[in-house]
PDB file of C-alpha atoms in Angstrom:
ATOM      1  CA  UNK A   1      66.623 105.940  54.113  1.00  0.00           C
ATOM      2  CA  UNK A   2      69.594 107.573  55.660  1.00  0.00           C
ATOM      3  CA  UNK A   3      67.607 110.264  57.128  1.00  0.00           C
ATOM      4  CA  UNK A   4      64.999 108.134  58.816  1.00  0.00           C
ATOM      5  CA  UNK A   5      68.001 106.195  60.553  1.00  0.00           C
ATOM      6  CA  UNK A   6      68.914 107.349  64.150  1.00  0.00           C
ATOM      7  CA  UNK A   7      71.684 106.663  66.308  1.00  0.00           C
ATOM      8  CA  UNK A   8      70.278 104.274  68.945  1.00  0.00           C
ATOM      9  CA  UNK A   9      72.022 105.886  72.024  1.00  0.00           C
ATOM     10  CA  UNK A  10      70.775 108.937  71.116  1.00  0.00           C
ATOM     11  CA  UNK A  11      67.097 108.639  72.445  1.00  0.00           C
ATOM     12  CA  UNK A  12      68.366 106.866  75.377  1.00  0.00           C
ATOM     13  CA  UNK A  13      67.645 109.091  78.905  1.00  0.00           C
ATOM     14  CA  UNK A  14      70.678 110.148  80.688  1.00  0.00           C
ATOM     15  CA  UNK A  15      69.820 108.019  83.622  1.00  0.00           C
ATOM     16  CA  UNK A  16      70.750 104.801  81.880  1.00  0.00           C
ATOM     17  CA  UNK A  17      73.797 103.202  83.000  1.00  0.00           C
ATOM     18  CA  UNK A  18      76.736 102.817  80.798  1.00  0.00           C
ATOM     19  CA  UNK A  19      77.172  99.640  78.519  1.00  0.00           C
ATOM     20  CA  UNK A  20      78.316  96.817  80.347  1.00  0.00           C
ATOM     21  CA  UNK A  21      77.086  97.954  83.735  1.00  0.00           C
ATOM     22  CA  UNK A  22      74.742  96.139  85.901  1.00  0.00           C
ATOM     23  CA  UNK A  23      71.337  97.785  86.472  1.00  0.00           C
ATOM     24  CA  UNK A  24      71.739  97.821  89.975  1.00  0.00           C
ATOM     25  CA  UNK A  25      75.200  99.828  90.020  1.00  0.00           C
ATOM     26  CA  UNK A  26      74.443 103.164  91.279  1.00  0.00           C
ATOM     27  CA  UNK A  27      75.833 106.128  88.997  1.00  0.00           C
ATOM     28  CA  UNK A  28      77.641 107.746  91.822  1.00  0.00           C
ATOM     29  CA  UNK A  29      80.398 104.880  91.657  1.00  0.00           C
ATOM     30  CA  UNK A  30      81.312 106.122  88.234  1.00  0.00           C
ATOM     31  CA  UNK A  31      82.885 109.382  89.900  1.00  0.00           C
ATOM     32  CA  UNK A  32      86.132 108.181  91.864  1.00  0.00           C
ATOM     33  CA  UNK A  33      86.735 110.093  95.039  1.00  0.00           C
ATOM     34  CA  UNK A  34      89.857 112.534  95.159  1.00  0.00           C
ATOM     35  CA  UNK A  35      92.263 112.184  97.973  1.00  0.00           C
ATOM     36  CA  UNK A  36      95.899 113.267  98.811  1.00  0.00           C
ATOM     37  CA  UNK A  37      98.169 110.222  99.277  1.00  0.00           C
ATOM     38  CA  UNK A  38     101.516 109.710 100.826  1.00  0.00           C
ATOM     39  CA  UNK A  39     103.515 106.263 100.450  1.00  0.00           C
ATOM     40  CA  UNK A  40     106.210 105.174 102.600  1.00  0.00           C
ATOM     41  CA  UNK A  41     107.863 101.875 103.473  1.00  0.00           C
ATOM     42  CA  UNK A  42     107.658 100.076 106.891  1.00  0.00           C
ATOM     43  CA  UNK A  43     109.070  97.178 108.061  1.00  0.00           C
ATOM     44  CA  UNK A  44     105.673  95.294 107.096  1.00  0.00           C
ATOM     45  CA  UNK A  45     105.307  96.788 103.599  1.00  0.00           C
ATOM     46  CA  UNK A  46     104.096  99.820 101.741  1.00  0.00           C
ATOM     47  CA  UNK A  47     101.892 102.097 103.753  1.00  0.00           C
ATOM     48  CA  UNK A  48      99.827 104.505 101.818  1.00  0.00           C
ATOM     49  CA  UNK A  49      97.792 107.274 103.811  1.00  0.00           C
ATOM     50  CA  UNK A  50      94.930 108.875 102.041  1.00  0.00           C
ATOM     51  CA  UNK A  51      93.505 112.004 103.162  1.00  0.00           C
ATOM     52  CA  UNK A  52      90.123 113.381 102.036  1.00  0.00           C
ATOM     53  CA  UNK A  53      90.698 116.020  99.098  1.00  0.00           C
ATOM     54  CA  UNK A  54      88.037 118.534  97.996  1.00  0.00           C
ATOM     55  CA  UNK A  55      84.470 116.933  97.636  1.00  0.00           C
ATOM     56  CA  UNK A  56      85.479 113.981  99.809  1.00  0.00           C
ATOM     57  CA  UNK A  57      84.202 113.529 103.153  1.00  0.00           C
ATOM     58  CA  UNK A  58      85.493 111.022 105.919  1.00  0.00           C
ATOM     59  CA  UNK A  59      81.959 109.231 105.685  1.00  0.00           C
ATOM     60  CA  UNK A  60      82.770 108.732 101.917  1.00  0.00           C
ATOM     61  CA  UNK A  61      86.321 107.364 102.697  1.00  0.00           C
ATOM     62  CA  UNK A  62      84.883 104.943 105.509  1.00  0.00           C
ATOM     63  CA  UNK A  63      82.250 103.539 102.901  1.00  0.00           C
ATOM     64  CA  UNK A  64      85.184 103.232 100.393  1.00  0.00           C
ATOM     65  CA  UNK A  65      87.320 101.358 102.809  1.00  0.00           C
ATOM     66  CA  UNK A  66      84.458  99.111 103.832  1.00  0.00           C
ATOM     67  CA  UNK A  67      83.766  98.249 100.244  1.00  0.00           C
ATOM     68  CA  UNK A  68      87.312  97.627  99.104  1.00  0.00           C
ATOM     69  CA  UNK A  69      87.691  95.272 102.201  1.00  0.00           C
ATOM     70  CA  UNK A  70      84.598  93.314 101.061  1.00  0.00           C
ATOM     71  CA  UNK A  71      85.573  93.298  97.455  1.00  0.00           C
ATOM     72  CA  UNK A  72      89.177  91.976  98.140  1.00  0.00           C
ATOM     73  CA  UNK A  73      87.633  89.423 100.746  1.00  0.00           C
ATOM     74  CA  UNK A  74      85.560  88.094  97.694  1.00  0.00           C
ATOM     75  CA  UNK A  75      88.296  87.841  95.368  1.00  0.00           C
ATOM     76  CA  UNK A  76      88.150  91.148  93.530  1.00  0.00           C
ATOM     77  CA  UNK A  77      91.790  92.539  92.887  1.00  0.00           C
ATOM     78  CA  UNK A  78      92.615  96.206  94.027  1.00  0.00           C
ATOM     79  CA  UNK A  79      95.518  97.982  92.886  1.00  0.00           C
ATOM     80  CA  UNK A  80      96.959 101.391  91.861  1.00  0.00           C
ATOM     81  CA  UNK A  81      96.951 102.426  88.273  1.00  0.00           C
ATOM     82  CA  UNK A  82      98.892 105.442  86.766  1.00  0.00           C
ATOM     83  CA  UNK A  83      97.675 106.370  83.175  1.00  0.00           C
ATOM     84  CA  UNK A  84      96.303 102.798  82.637  1.00  0.00           C
ATOM     85  CA  UNK A  85      99.806 101.177  83.763  1.00  0.00           C
ATOM     86  CA  UNK A  86      99.642  98.969  86.717  1.00  0.00           C
ATOM     87  CA  UNK A  87     101.862 100.331  89.528  1.00  0.00           C
ATOM     88  CA  UNK A  88     102.420  96.759  91.054  1.00  0.00           C
ATOM     89  CA  UNK A  89     103.861  95.020  88.127  1.00  0.00           C
ATOM     90  CA  UNK A  90     107.179  93.255  86.616  1.00  0.00           C
ATOM     91  CA  UNK A  91     107.604  92.702  83.077  1.00  0.00           C
ATOM     92  CA  UNK A  92     104.244  93.912  82.201  1.00  0.00           C
ATOM     93  CA  UNK A  93     102.756  91.401  84.410  1.00  0.00           C
ATOM     94  CA  UNK A  94     100.675  92.763  87.414  1.00  0.00           C
ATOM     95  CA  UNK A  95     101.843  91.207  90.946  1.00  0.00           C
ATOM     96  CA  UNK A  96      99.265  92.014  93.424  1.00  0.00           C
ATOM     97  CA  UNK A  97     100.506  92.523  97.111  1.00  0.00           C
ATOM     98  CA  UNK A  98      98.316  91.509 100.048  1.00  0.00           C
ATOM     99  CA  UNK A  99      96.406  94.762 100.784  1.00  0.00           C
ATOM    100  CA  UNK A 100      94.399  95.698 103.855  1.00  0.00           C
ATOM    101  CA  UNK A 101      92.634  99.178 104.380  1.00  0.00           C
ATOM    102  CA  UNK A 102      91.385 100.684 107.457  1.00  0.00           C
ATOM    103  CA  UNK A 103      90.267 104.065 108.717  1.00  0.00           C
ATOM    104  CA  UNK A 104      92.202 106.383 111.015  1.00  0.00           C
ATOM    105  CA  UNK A 105      91.230 109.750 112.725  1.00  0.00           C
ATOM    106  CA  UNK A 106      92.672 111.543 109.549  1.00  0.00           C
ATOM    107  CA  UNK A 107      91.803 109.154 106.639  1.00  0.00           C
ATOM    108  CA  UNK A 108      92.079 105.937 105.096  1.00  0.00           C
ATOM    109  CA  UNK A 109      95.350 103.809 105.718  1.00  0.00           C
ATOM    110  CA  UNK A 110      96.119 101.203 103.257  1.00  0.00           C
ATOM    111  CA  UNK A 111      98.838  98.550 103.719  1.00  0.00           C
ATOM    112  CA  UNK A 112     100.340  96.475 101.170  1.00  0.00           C
ATOM    113  CA  UNK A 113     102.267  93.521 102.214  1.00  0.00           C
ATOM    114  CA  UNK A 114     104.640  91.140 100.208  1.00  0.00           C
ATOM    115  CA  UNK A 115     102.800  88.389  98.536  1.00  0.00           C
ATOM    116  CA  UNK A 116     104.081  85.511  96.509  1.00  0.00           C
ATOM    117  CA  UNK A 117     106.617  87.004  93.858  1.00  0.00           C
ATOM    118  CA  UNK A 118     105.688  90.566  95.324  1.00  0.00           C
ATOM    119  CA  UNK A 119     108.548  91.067  97.672  1.00  0.00           C
ATOM    120  CA  UNK A 120     109.647  94.218  99.937  1.00  0.00           C
ATOM    121  CA  UNK A 121     112.290  95.019  97.172  1.00  0.00           C
ATOM    122  CA  UNK A 122     109.502  95.228  94.510  1.00  0.00           C
ATOM    123  CA  UNK A 123     107.115  97.063  97.007  1.00  0.00           C
ATOM    124  CA  UNK A 124     109.782  99.568  97.730  1.00  0.00           C
ATOM    125  CA  UNK A 125     110.401 100.305  93.742  1.00  0.00           C
ATOM    126  CA  UNK A 126     106.793 100.664  93.342  1.00  0.00           C
ATOM    127  CA  UNK A 127     106.692 103.195  96.542  1.00  0.00           C
ATOM    128  CA  UNK A 128     109.660 105.231  95.205  1.00  0.00           C
ATOM    129  CA  UNK A 129     108.053 105.406  91.555  1.00  0.00           C
ATOM    130  CA  UNK A 130     104.450 106.164  92.865  1.00  0.00           C
ATOM    131  CA  UNK A 131     106.090 108.988  94.849  1.00  0.00           C
ATOM    132  CA  UNK A 132     108.031 110.211  91.980  1.00  0.00           C
ATOM    133  CA  UNK A 133     105.196 110.242  89.518  1.00  0.00           C
ATOM    134  CA  UNK A 134     102.803 112.149  92.149  1.00  0.00           C
ATOM    135  CA  UNK A 135     105.414 114.594  92.526  1.00  0.00           C
ATOM    136  CA  UNK A 136     105.436 115.390  88.693  1.00  0.00           C
ATOM    137  CA  UNK A 137     101.696 115.897  89.069  1.00  0.00           C
ATOM    138  CA  UNK A 138     100.699 112.543  87.851  1.00  0.00           C
ATOM    139  CA  UNK A 139      97.504 111.003  89.519  1.00  0.00           C
ATOM    140  CA  UNK A 140      97.298 107.364  91.232  1.00  0.00           C
ATOM    141  CA  UNK A 141      94.007 105.817  90.493  1.00  0.00           C
ATOM    142  CA  UNK A 142      93.029 103.010  92.991  1.00  0.00           C
ATOM    143  CA  UNK A 143      91.123 100.436  91.073  1.00  0.00           C
ATOM    144  CA  UNK A 144      88.717  97.713  92.273  1.00  0.00           C
ATOM    145  CA  UNK A 145      88.357  95.479  89.593  1.00  0.00           C
ATOM    146  CA  UNK A 146      88.008  97.720  86.519  1.00  0.00           C
ATOM    147  CA  UNK A 147      86.160 100.262  88.560  1.00  0.00           C
ATOM    148  CA  UNK A 148      87.981 103.548  89.400  1.00  0.00           C
ATOM    149  CA  UNK A 149      87.374 104.085  93.141  1.00  0.00           C
ATOM    150  CA  UNK A 150      90.068 106.932  94.002  1.00  0.00           C
ATOM    151  CA  UNK A 151      92.092 109.365  92.234  1.00  0.00           C
ATOM    152  CA  UNK A 152      95.197 110.266  94.542  1.00  0.00           C
ATOM    153  CA  UNK A 153      97.634 113.214  94.228  1.00  0.00           C
ATOM    154  CA  UNK A 154     100.304 114.422  96.432  1.00  0.00           C
TER     155      UNK A 154
END
């Protein structure tokens, strides 16, 4: 009886989407884009500038920028993670700043502005921590909901 049993996933074609993903989800969305990122503080909030890295085109970044703005407009939370830890967090509870993405001639500009309990001091703390972590070689992952969209390095 054991020899006749097979693992159910072994006979599935490789084109099948991962479990839990909708059938309409393109497989390319499972591979996040690579970019170089720098973060700084302005009088409005934290400014993250993302430049295309190897394998990423400006057109891909433009599409990602439009997608992220549309997802946020529809209520999908977007934020930075490092090794599964939300960067916008306090006491283990994520706080989401107001976020706006737009394209420039060089790449994508993302502005995170204070929102609710997420004040300028907390944004500055996150900005400093993200810069330190990237300086040590730790990548930041831009998440839209539970989908990794971009992997950012210094």
